[in-house]
Phi, psi and omega in degrees: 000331181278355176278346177309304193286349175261203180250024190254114186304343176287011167270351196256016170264351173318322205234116168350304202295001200254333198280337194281326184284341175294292221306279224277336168265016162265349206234315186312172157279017263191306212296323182250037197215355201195139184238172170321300199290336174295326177270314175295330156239162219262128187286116184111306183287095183311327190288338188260343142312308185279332146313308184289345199259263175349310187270299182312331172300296196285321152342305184284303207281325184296322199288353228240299202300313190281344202026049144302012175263168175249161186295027228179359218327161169236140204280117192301177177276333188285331235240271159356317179275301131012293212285297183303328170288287208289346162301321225251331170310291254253312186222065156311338182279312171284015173264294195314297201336307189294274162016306178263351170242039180303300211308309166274351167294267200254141194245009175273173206277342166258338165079024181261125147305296191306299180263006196258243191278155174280161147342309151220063173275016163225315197287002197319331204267342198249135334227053155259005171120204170273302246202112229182090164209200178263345165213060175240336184258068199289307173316336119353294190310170199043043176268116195201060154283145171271133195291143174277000000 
């Protein structure tokens, strides 16, 4: 349970439905620059992390225990939005650019990174992969490291 509480992505392997996003964000180029918890909960603010971290736990425990997720699992919108401040955290400097060049860059109706298209809606592939279920990663199953 306490591993629930670190940044070690082998805690987010705890739950099966997970291993195909270790498998495939072990393979990225991400891996050594962005751990699970960098993309995924909101950075600097400790309460909203752990806040984000609790309701995505139960979240996860209710889908996991009732066995409502899909082979395919999808990213919640609060969870999506999250993902996207921190791409746009991680590489501001390519964020202006797009920003100061929506108009040839970008084709959403407000031309805002923030509220218009995500990232990685050109970016699908960074930094899980083409393909990304429980049975597109079949070597992935049993992915089970031990935390240090």
């Amino acid at each position: 349970m306490l591993s629930y509480l670190s940044s070690d992505p082998k805690a987010c392997i705890n739950c099966h439905t997970m291993n195909s996003a270790y498998a495939t964000w072990q393979r990225s180029s991400h891996r050594n620059v962005a751990k699970c918890v960098d993309c995924h909960l909101p950075v600097g603010d400790v309460v909203a992390k752990y806040k984000s971290k609790a309701i995505d736990g139960w979240n996860h425990s209710v889908a996991f225990t009732l066995n409502t997720y899909e082979n395919n699992i999808q990213i919640s919108d609060d969870g999506a939005s999250r993902v996207q401040a921190n791409c746009i955290r991680c590489h501001t400097s390519e964020s202006a650019t797009l920003k100061l060049n929506a108009d040839k860059y970008h084709s959403g109706k407000d031309g805002s990174l923030e509220t218009g298209r995500k990232c990685w809606e050109c970016h699908k592939y960074v930094p899980h992969g083409k393909v990304r279920s429980l049975i597109s990663t079949p070597y992935n199953l049993g992915v089970k490291e031990k935390m240090k």
